[in-house]
Structures are given as structure tokens and as C-alpha cells.
mmCIF file of C-alpha atoms and ligand atoms in Angstrom:
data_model
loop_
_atom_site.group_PDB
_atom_site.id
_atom_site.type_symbol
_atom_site.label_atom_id
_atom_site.label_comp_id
_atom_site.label_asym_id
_atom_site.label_seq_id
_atom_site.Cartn_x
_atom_site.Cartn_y
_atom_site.Cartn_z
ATOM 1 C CA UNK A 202 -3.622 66.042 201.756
ATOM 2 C CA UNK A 203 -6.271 64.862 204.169
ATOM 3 C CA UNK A 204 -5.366 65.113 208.174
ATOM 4 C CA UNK A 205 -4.172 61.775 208.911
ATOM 5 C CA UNK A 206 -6.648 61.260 211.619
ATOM 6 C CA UNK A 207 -9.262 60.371 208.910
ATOM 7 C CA UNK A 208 -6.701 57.976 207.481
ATOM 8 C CA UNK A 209 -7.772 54.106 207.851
ATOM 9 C CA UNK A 210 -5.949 51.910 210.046
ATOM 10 C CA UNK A 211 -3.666 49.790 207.604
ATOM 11 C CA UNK A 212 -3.561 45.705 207.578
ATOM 12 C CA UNK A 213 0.243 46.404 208.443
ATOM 13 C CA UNK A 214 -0.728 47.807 211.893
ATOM 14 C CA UNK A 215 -3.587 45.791 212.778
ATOM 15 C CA UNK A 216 -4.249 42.925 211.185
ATOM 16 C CA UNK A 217 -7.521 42.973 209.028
ATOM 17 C CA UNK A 218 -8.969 40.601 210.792
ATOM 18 C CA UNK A 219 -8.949 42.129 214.036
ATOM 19 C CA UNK A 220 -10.590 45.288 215.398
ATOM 20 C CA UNK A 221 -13.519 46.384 215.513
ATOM 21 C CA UNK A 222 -14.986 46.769 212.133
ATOM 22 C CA UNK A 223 -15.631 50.292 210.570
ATOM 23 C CA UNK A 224 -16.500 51.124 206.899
ATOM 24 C CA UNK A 225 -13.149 50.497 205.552
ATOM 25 C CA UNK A 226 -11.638 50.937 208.619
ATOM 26 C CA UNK A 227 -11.974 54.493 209.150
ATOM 27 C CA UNK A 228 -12.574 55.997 212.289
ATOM 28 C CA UNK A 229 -16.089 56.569 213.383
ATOM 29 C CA UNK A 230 -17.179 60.184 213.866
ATOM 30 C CA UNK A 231 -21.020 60.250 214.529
ATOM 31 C CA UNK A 232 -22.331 63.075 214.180
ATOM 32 C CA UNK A 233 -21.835 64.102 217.966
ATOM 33 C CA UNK A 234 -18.182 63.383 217.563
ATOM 34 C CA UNK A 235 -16.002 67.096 217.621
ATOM 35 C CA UNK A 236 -14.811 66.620 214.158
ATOM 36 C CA UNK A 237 -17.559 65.555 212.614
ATOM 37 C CA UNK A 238 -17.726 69.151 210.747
ATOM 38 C CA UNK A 239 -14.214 68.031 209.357
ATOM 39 C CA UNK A 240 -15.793 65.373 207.316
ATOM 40 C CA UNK A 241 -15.786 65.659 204.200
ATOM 41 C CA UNK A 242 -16.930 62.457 202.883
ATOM 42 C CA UNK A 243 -18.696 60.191 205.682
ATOM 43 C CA UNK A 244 -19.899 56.581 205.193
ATOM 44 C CA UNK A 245 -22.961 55.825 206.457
ATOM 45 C CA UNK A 246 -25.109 52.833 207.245
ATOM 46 C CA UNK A 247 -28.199 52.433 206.800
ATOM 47 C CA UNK A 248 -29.944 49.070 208.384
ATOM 48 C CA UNK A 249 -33.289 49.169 207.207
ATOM 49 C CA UNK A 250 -35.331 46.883 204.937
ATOM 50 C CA UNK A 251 -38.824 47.937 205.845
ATOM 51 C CA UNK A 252 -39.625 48.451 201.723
ATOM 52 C CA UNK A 253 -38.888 44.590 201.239
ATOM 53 C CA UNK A 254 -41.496 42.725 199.432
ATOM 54 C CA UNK A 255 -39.313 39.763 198.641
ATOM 55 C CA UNK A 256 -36.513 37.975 200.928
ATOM 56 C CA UNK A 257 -35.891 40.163 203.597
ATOM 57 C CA UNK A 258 -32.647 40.707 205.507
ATOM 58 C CA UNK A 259 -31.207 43.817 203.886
ATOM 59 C CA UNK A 260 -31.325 45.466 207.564
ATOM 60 C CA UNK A 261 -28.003 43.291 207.805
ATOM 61 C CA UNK A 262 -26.435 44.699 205.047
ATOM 62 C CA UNK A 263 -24.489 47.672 206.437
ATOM 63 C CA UNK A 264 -23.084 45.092 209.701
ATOM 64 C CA UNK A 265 -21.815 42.538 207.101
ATOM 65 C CA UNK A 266 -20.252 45.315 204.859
ATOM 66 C CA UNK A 267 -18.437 47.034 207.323
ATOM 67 C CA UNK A 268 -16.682 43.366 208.063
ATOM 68 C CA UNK A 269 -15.866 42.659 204.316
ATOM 69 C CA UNK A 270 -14.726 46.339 203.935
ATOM 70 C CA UNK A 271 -11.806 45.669 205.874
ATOM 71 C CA UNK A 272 -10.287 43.801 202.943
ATOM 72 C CA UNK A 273 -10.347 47.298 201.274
ATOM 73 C CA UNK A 274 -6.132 48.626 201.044
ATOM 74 C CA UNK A 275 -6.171 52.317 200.870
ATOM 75 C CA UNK A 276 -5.092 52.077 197.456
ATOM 76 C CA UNK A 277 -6.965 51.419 193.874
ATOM 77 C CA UNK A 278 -5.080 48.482 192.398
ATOM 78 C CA UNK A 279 -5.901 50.155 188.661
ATOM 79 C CA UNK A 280 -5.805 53.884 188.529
ATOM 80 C CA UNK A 281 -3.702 54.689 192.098
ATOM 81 C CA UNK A 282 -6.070 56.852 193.257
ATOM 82 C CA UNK A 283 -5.865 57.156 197.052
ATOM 83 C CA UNK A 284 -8.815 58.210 198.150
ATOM 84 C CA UNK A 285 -8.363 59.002 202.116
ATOM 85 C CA UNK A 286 -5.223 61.086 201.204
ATOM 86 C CA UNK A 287 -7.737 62.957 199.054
ATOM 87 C CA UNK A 288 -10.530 63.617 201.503
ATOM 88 C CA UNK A 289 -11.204 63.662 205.264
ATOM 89 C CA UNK A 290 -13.466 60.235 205.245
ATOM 90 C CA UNK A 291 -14.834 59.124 208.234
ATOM 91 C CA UNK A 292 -17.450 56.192 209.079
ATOM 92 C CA UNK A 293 -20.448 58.439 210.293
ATOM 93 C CA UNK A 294 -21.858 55.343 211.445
ATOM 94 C CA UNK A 295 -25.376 53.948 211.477
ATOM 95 C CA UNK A 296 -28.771 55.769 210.935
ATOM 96 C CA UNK A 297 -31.212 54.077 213.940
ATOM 97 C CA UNK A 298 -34.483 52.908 211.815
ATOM 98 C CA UNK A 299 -37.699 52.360 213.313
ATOM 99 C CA UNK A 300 -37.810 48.490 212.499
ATOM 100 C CA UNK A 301 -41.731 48.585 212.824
ATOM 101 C CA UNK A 302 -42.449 51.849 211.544
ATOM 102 C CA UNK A 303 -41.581 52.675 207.573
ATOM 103 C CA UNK A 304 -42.483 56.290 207.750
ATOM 104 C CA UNK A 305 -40.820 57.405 210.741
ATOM 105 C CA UNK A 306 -37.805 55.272 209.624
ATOM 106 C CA UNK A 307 -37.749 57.099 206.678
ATOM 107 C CA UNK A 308 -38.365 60.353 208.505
ATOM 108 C CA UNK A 309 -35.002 59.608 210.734
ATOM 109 C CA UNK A 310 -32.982 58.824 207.927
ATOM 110 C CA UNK A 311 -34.191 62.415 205.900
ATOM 111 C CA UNK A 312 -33.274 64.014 209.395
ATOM 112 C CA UNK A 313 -30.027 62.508 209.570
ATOM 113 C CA UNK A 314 -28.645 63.220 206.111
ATOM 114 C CA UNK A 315 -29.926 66.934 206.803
ATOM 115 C CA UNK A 316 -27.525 67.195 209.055
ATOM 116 C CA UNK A 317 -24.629 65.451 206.928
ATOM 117 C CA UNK A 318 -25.962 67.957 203.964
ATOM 118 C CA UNK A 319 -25.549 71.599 206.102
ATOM 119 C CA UNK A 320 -22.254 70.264 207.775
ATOM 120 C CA UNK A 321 -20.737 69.812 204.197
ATOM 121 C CA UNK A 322 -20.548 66.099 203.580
ATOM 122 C CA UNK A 323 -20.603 64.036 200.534
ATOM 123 C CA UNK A 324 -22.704 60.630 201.423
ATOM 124 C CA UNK A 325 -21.455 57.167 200.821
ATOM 125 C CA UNK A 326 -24.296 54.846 201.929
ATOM 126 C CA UNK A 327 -24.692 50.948 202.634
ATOM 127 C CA UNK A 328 -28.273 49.610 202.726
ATOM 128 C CA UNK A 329 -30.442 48.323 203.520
ATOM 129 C CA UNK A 330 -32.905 48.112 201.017
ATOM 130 C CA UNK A 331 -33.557 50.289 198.115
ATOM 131 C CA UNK A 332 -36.178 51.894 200.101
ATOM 132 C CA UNK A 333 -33.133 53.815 201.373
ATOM 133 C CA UNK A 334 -32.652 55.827 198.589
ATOM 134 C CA UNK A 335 -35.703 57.618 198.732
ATOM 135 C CA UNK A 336 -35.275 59.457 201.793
ATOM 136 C CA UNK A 337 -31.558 60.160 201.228
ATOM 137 C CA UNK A 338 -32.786 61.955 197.929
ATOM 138 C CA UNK A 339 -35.269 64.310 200.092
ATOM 139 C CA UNK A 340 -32.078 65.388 201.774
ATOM 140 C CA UNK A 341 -30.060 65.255 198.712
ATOM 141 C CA UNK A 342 -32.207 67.003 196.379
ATOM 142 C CA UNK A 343 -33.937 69.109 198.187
ATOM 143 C CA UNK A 344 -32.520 72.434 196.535
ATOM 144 C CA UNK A 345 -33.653 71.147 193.324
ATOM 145 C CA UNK A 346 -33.645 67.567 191.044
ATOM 146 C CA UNK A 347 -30.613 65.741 190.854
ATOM 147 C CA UNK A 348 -29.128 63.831 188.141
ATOM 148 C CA UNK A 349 -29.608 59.943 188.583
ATOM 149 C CA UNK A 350 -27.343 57.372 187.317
ATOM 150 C CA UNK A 351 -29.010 53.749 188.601
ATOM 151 C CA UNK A 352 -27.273 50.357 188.476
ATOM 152 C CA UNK A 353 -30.156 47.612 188.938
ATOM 153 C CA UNK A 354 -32.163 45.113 187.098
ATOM 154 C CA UNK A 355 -34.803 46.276 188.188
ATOM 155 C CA UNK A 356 -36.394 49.812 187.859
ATOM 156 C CA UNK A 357 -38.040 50.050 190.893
ATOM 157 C CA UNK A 358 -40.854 52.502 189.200
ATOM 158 C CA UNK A 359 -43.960 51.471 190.130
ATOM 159 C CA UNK A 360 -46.947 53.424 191.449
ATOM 160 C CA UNK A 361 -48.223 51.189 194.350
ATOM 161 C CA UNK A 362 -48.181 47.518 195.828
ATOM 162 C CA UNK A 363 -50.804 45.510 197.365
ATOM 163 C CA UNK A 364 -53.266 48.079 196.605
ATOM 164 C CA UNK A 365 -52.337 51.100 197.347
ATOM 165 C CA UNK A 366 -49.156 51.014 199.304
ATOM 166 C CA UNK A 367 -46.977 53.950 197.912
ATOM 167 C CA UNK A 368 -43.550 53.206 199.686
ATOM 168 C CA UNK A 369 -41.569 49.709 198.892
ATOM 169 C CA UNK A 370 -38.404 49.215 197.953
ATOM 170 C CA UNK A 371 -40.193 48.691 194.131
ATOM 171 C CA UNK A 372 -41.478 52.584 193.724
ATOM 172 C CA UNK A 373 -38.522 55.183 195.197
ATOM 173 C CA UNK A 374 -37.419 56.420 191.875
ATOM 174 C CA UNK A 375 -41.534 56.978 190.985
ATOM 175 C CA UNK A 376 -41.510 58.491 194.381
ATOM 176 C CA UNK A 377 -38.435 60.989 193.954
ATOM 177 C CA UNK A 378 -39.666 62.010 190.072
ATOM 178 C CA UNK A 379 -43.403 63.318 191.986
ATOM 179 C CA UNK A 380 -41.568 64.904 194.423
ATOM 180 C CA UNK A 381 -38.628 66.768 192.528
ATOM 181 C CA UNK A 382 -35.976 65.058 193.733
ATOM 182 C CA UNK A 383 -34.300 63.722 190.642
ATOM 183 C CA UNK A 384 -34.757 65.162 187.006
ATOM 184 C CA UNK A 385 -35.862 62.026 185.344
ATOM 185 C CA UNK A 386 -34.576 63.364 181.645
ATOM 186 C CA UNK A 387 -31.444 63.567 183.361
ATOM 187 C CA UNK A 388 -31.944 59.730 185.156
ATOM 188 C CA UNK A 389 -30.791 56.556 183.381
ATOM 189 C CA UNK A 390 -30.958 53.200 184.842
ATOM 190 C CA UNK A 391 -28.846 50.425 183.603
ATOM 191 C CA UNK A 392 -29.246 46.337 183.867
ATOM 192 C CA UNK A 393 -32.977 46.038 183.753
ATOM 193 C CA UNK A 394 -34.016 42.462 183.179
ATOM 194 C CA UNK A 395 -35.768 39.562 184.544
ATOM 195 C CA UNK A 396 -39.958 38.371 184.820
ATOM 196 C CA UNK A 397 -42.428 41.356 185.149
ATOM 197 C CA UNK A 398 -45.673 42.088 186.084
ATOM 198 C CA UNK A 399 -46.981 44.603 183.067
ATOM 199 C CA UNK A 400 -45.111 47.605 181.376
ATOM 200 C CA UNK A 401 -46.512 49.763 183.642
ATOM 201 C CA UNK A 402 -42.872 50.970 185.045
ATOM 202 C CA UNK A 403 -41.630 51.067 181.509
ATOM 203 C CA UNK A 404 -44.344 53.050 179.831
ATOM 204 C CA UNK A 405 -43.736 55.483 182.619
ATOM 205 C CA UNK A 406 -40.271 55.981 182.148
ATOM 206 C CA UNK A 407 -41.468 56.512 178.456
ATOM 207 C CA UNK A 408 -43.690 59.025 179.637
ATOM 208 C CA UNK A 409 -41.352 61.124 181.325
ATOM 209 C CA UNK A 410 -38.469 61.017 179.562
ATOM 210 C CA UNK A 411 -36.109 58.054 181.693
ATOM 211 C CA UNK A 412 -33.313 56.417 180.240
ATOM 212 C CA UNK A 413 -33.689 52.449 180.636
ATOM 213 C CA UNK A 414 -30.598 50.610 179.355
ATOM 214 C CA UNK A 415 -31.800 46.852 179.617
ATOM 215 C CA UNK A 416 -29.407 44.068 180.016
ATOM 216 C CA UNK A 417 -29.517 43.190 176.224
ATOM 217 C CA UNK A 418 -28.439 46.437 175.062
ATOM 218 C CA UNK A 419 -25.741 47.079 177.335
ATOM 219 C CA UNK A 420 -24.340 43.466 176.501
ATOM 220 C CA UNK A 421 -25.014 43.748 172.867
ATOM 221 C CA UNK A 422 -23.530 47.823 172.718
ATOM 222 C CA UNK A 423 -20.722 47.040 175.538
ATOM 223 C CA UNK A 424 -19.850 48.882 178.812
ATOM 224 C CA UNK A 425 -17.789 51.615 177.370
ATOM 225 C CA UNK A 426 -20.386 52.740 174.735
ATOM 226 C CA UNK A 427 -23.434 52.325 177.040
ATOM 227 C CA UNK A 428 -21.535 54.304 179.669
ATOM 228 C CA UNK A 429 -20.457 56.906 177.598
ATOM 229 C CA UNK A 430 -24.538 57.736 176.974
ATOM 230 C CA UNK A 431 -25.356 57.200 180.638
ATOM 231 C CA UNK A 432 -22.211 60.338 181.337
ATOM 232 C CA UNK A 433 -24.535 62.182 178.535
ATOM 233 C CA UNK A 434 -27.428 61.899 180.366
ATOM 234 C CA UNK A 435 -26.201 63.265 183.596
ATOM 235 C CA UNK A 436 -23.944 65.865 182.648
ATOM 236 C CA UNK A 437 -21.730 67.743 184.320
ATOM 237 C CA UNK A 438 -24.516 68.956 186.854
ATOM 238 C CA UNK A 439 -25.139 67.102 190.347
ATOM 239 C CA UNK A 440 -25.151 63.179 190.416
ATOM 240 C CA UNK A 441 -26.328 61.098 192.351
ATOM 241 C CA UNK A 442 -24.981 57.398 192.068
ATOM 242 C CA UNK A 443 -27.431 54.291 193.284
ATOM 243 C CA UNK A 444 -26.020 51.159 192.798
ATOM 244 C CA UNK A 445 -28.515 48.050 193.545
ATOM 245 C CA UNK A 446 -26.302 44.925 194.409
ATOM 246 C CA UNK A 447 -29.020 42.823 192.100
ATOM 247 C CA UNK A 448 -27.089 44.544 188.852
ATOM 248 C CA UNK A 449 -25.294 41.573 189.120
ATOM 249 C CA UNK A 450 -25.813 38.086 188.341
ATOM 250 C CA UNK A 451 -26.547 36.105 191.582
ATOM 251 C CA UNK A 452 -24.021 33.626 190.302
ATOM 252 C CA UNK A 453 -21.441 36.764 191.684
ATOM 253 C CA UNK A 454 -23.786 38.202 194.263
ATOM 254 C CA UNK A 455 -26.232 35.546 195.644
ATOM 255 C CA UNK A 456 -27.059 37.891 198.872
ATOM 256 C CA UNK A 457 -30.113 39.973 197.800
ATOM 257 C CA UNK A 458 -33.468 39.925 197.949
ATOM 258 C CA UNK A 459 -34.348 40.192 194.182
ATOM 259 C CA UNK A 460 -32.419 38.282 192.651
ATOM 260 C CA UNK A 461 -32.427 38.024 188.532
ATOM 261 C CA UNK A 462 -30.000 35.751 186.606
ATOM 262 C CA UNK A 463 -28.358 36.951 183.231
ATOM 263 C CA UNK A 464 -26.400 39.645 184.951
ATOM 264 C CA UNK A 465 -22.818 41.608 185.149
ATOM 265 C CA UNK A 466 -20.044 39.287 186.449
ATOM 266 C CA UNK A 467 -18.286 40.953 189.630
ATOM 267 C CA UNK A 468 -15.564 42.559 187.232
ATOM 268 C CA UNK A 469 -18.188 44.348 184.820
ATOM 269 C CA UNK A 470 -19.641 45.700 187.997
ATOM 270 C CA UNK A 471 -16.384 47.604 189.039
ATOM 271 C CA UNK A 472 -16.058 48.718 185.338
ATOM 272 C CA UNK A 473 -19.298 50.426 185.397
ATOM 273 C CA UNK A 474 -18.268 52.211 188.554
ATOM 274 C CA UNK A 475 -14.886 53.259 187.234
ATOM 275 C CA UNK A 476 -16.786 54.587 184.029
ATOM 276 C CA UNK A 477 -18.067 57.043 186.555
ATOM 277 C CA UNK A 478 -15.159 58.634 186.929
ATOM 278 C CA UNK A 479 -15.242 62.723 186.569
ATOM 279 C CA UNK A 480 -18.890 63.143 187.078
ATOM 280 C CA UNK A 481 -19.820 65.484 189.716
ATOM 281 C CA UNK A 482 -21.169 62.581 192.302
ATOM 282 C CA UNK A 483 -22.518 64.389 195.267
ATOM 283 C CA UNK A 484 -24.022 61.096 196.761
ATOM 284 C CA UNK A 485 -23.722 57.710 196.399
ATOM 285 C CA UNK A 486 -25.455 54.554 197.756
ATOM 286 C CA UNK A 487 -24.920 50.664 197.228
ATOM 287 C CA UNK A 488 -28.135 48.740 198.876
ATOM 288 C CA UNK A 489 -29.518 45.402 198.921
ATOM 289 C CA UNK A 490 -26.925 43.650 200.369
ATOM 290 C CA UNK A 491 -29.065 40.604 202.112
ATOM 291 C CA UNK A 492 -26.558 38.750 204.489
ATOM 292 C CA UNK A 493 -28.661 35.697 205.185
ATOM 293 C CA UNK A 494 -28.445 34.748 201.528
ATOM 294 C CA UNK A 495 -24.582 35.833 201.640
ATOM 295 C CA UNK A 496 -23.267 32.600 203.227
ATOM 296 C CA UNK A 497 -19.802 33.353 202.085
ATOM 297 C CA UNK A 498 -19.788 37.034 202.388
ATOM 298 C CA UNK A 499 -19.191 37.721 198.742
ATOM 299 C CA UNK A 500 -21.901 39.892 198.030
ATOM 300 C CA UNK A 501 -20.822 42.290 201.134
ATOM 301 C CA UNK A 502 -17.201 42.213 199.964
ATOM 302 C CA UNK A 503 -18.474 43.295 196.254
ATOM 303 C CA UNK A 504 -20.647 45.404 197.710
ATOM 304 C CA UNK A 505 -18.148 47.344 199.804
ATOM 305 C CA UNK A 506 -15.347 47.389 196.618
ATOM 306 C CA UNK A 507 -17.883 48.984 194.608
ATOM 307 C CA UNK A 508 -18.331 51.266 197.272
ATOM 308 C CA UNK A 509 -14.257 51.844 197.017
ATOM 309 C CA UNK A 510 -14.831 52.735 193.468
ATOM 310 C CA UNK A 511 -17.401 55.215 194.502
ATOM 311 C CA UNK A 512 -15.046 56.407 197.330
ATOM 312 C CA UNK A 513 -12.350 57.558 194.588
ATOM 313 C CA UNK A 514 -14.304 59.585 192.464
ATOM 314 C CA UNK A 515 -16.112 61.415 195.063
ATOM 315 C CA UNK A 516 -13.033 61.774 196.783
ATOM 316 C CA UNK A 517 -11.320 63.330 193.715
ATOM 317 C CA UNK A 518 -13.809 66.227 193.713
ATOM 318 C CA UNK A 519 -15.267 68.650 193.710
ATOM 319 C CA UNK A 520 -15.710 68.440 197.158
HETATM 320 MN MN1 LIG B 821 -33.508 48.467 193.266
HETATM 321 MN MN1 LIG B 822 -33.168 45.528 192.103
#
């Protein structure tokens, strides 16, 4: 039983309208905060979209998620998990990017989940762009490659953009493989579809032994079977979970940057996060939230339920 001081504040107190908006409403313990080495799983923003190459706006992501999350109840409507009687979760709050300076935004957010890593804490992230990830993983992973389970339709492998430019929010995962991050036999990235430029990310996945499930297989084979492989994959070794908003169809989640049609409705995306159920997540991040595409606030209130979903496996353990 967690201490109930990292217990959300429920709709039945507070209204869930009102208050000032945390990540689910949980209280906010940066990491200067006295129990911050309570923590056991903290939420964490992080506003940066300096990898963007299309529509931009993903910086707004974590602000517009934090709002929706207050429709979260402390309880899953489907299994009954309760996560936050589970696990000390906190908000950890936001990771301050450089806004004009990619590298030494993704140097703060590597130093910030250092210090989440060596106090303990299991990472739940809102992006920001997928840009994110990278950095997160050279905290993550740095005692060795991680397992990678990746919702997205895209597969944001490539080598370089506009001649030569090695970090955009279209080569992370290319990024984490050369630097031993994540064990790409042991990666597997599900929903790829839309236009492309070449099979230049493909035939490297090929090449070193990726998983890509496109969108045609895992409608054709269905979510349970495709999961199944995807739990395979991974193992029972560390996990980490990214989940890329643009998995599903902008018909469900219109705010992102990427957009590509012939997706997941919004209830196939929570059954490919229960599916993960049992795995050994030791991070998790949902990015790509765009806000100024998000005129209703749909895609942030997806956004932070799939987060939920995350919440209750990694709050089930092992912590
Ligand atoms: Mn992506
Ligand atoms: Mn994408």
C-alpha cells in the first residue's frame, strides 16, 4: 500500500475541473522536493519539439496532458488495477529544454533522468516530440541495451535529414541501436504505414535484426496475435515502452505532427497497451501530442489514458 501522500486528489474532493493541473493529479515532487527519493514511479514532462521536421507544437504536449489527465479516476474501469495504491507516484514535473538549442536540450533531459535513474524511479514521460526518447534511453540504457516495444506509424530509423543532420525526431531509434541503448533483435515497432521516402529505414531494420509489424499485418493477424509476438520479442528482460500518439488514425487523434490515416481507433490503442501487461516495463513514454492541432483536446486526453494504462503495469511491478 502506497503512503497516501502520493495518492491523487479525487474528483469527489475537488472537482476535476478545478486546481491546478498535475499529471493525473498527483502531487508534484521535483526533484528538490524532500520526498522525492520516495518516488517510485514519477511522471515527467517533457516540452520539447526541437527534432520536429513537420507541424511543430509538440513542446505543448506535456501542458495540455496534464489538463486532460485530470479526467483520469484512480481506478482502471477493466481490470481494477489501482495503480497509486500500488506505487508511490508523484508528478516529477517538467524537464526545462533549451528551446533554441537541440543538443544541450537533449543534454538536460539525459541529466535529469540520471537523477530519476540513481534515486530509484520508474519514468512515465509526456512529450514532446519523439526526439525525447532518445535522450531518456541514454539514461535508461546506459547499463546495457534495453528491450524496445514501439507503437508508431512511423519508424523513425533514418540515418540523417537535410544532409547530414543526425538528430530529428525521424532517426532516435537509429540513434539508440549505434549507441547501445536498445537491443534492436529485442525491438519491435508496431503500426508502420503511410507515404515514404525510400526503404532505407526498412532495409535497416532488416539489417539488424528489428521487428516491423506494419499496419496491414497487425489488422490482417489481429491485436492479440500480433501482441503476443511483440511480448516474444522483448522477453522477460528490461522494457522500455514508446508509444507515438500518430499509432492512431488522426480521425481519433488529429493533434500530431505526422499524421498518417489508416490507423488504430482510440479503443485498439488502449488494447495494445493492456497487452503489455506483465512485461518488465522499466520506462515508458507517450510523445507527439501537438496541442495546436488538438482543438478539442482529444488527442491529450488519449494520450494521457494510454499513459494510465502504462501507469498500471509499471505500477504492478517489479518495482
Ligand atoms: Mn515516432
Ligand atoms: Mn510517428
Amino acid at each position: 500500500m502506497s503512503d497516501p501522500f502520493f495518492h491523487p486528489v479525487s474528483g469527489t474532493e475537488l472537482p476535476r475541473y478545478a486546481g491546478a493541473p498535475s499529471f493525473m493529479r498527483l502531487p508534484v515532487v521535483t526533484p528538490d522536493h524532500p520526498r522525492f527519493a520516495e518516488v517510485e514511479i514519477g511522471l515527467i514532462g517533457t516540452p520539447w519539439d526541437g527534432g520536429t521536421t513537420n507541424r511543430p507544437g509538440a513542446r505543448h504536449g506535456p501542458r495540455q496532458i496534464r489538463d486532460m489527465s485530470t479526467m483520469i479516476r484512480a481506478q482502471h474501469g477493466a481490470t481494477g488495477v489501482a495503480p497509486f495504491r500500488l506505487a508511490n507516484c508523484a508528478d516529477l514535473g517538467d524537464v526545462a529544454p533549451n528551446p533554441a538549442g537541440l543538443e544541450d536540450s537533449m543534454a538536460r533531459i539525459t541529466a535529469f533522468y540520471r537523477d530519476v535513474v540513481a534515486a530509484g524511479i520508474r519514468p512515465l514521460t509526456g512529450g514532446g516530440d519523439h526526439l525525447c526518447t532518445l535522450p531518456i534511453l541514454r539514461a535508461l540504457g546506459a547499463e546495457g541495451p534495453l528491450g524496445l516495444i514501439q507503437f508508431d506509424s512511423h519508424t523513425d530509423l533514418f540515418d540523417t535529414y537535410f544532409g547530414g543532420t543526425k538528430f530529428t525526431h525521424g532517426t532516435p531509434f537509429r540513434r539508440a541501436i549505434e549507441e547501445g541503448l536498445i537491443d534492436p533483435v529485442r525491438t519491435v515497432q508496431i503500426g508502420i504505414r503511410g507515404t515514404a521516402y525510400g526503404t532505407e529505414d526498412r532495409d535497416y531494420a532488416r539489417d539488424v535484426g528489428i521487428t516491423i509489424i506494419p499496419i496491414e499485418a497487425f489488422f490482417e493477424r489481429g491485436i492479440a496475435h500480433v501482441m503476443d509476438e511483440a511480448r516474444e520479442i522483448v522477453g522477460a528482460a528490461p522494457t522500455y515502452v514508446t508509444y507515438d500518439i500518430d499509432f492512431v488514425d488522426p480521425a481519433f487523434a488529429p493533434g500530431t505532427g505526422t499524421p498518417e490515416v489508416g490507423g488504430p481507433t482510440s479503443y485498439q490503442a488502449l488494447q495494445v497497451a493492456r497487452a503489455l501487461r506483465g512485461l518488465n516495463i522499466i520506462g515508458a513514454d507517450l510523445v507527439e501530442v501537438a496541442p495546436p492541432f488538438d482543438a478539442s483536446g482529444a488527442t491529450a486526453y488519449l494520450g494521457a489514458s494510454l499513459m494510465f494504462e502504462m501507469l498500471c503495469h509499471m505500477a504492478e511491478g517489479p518495482l
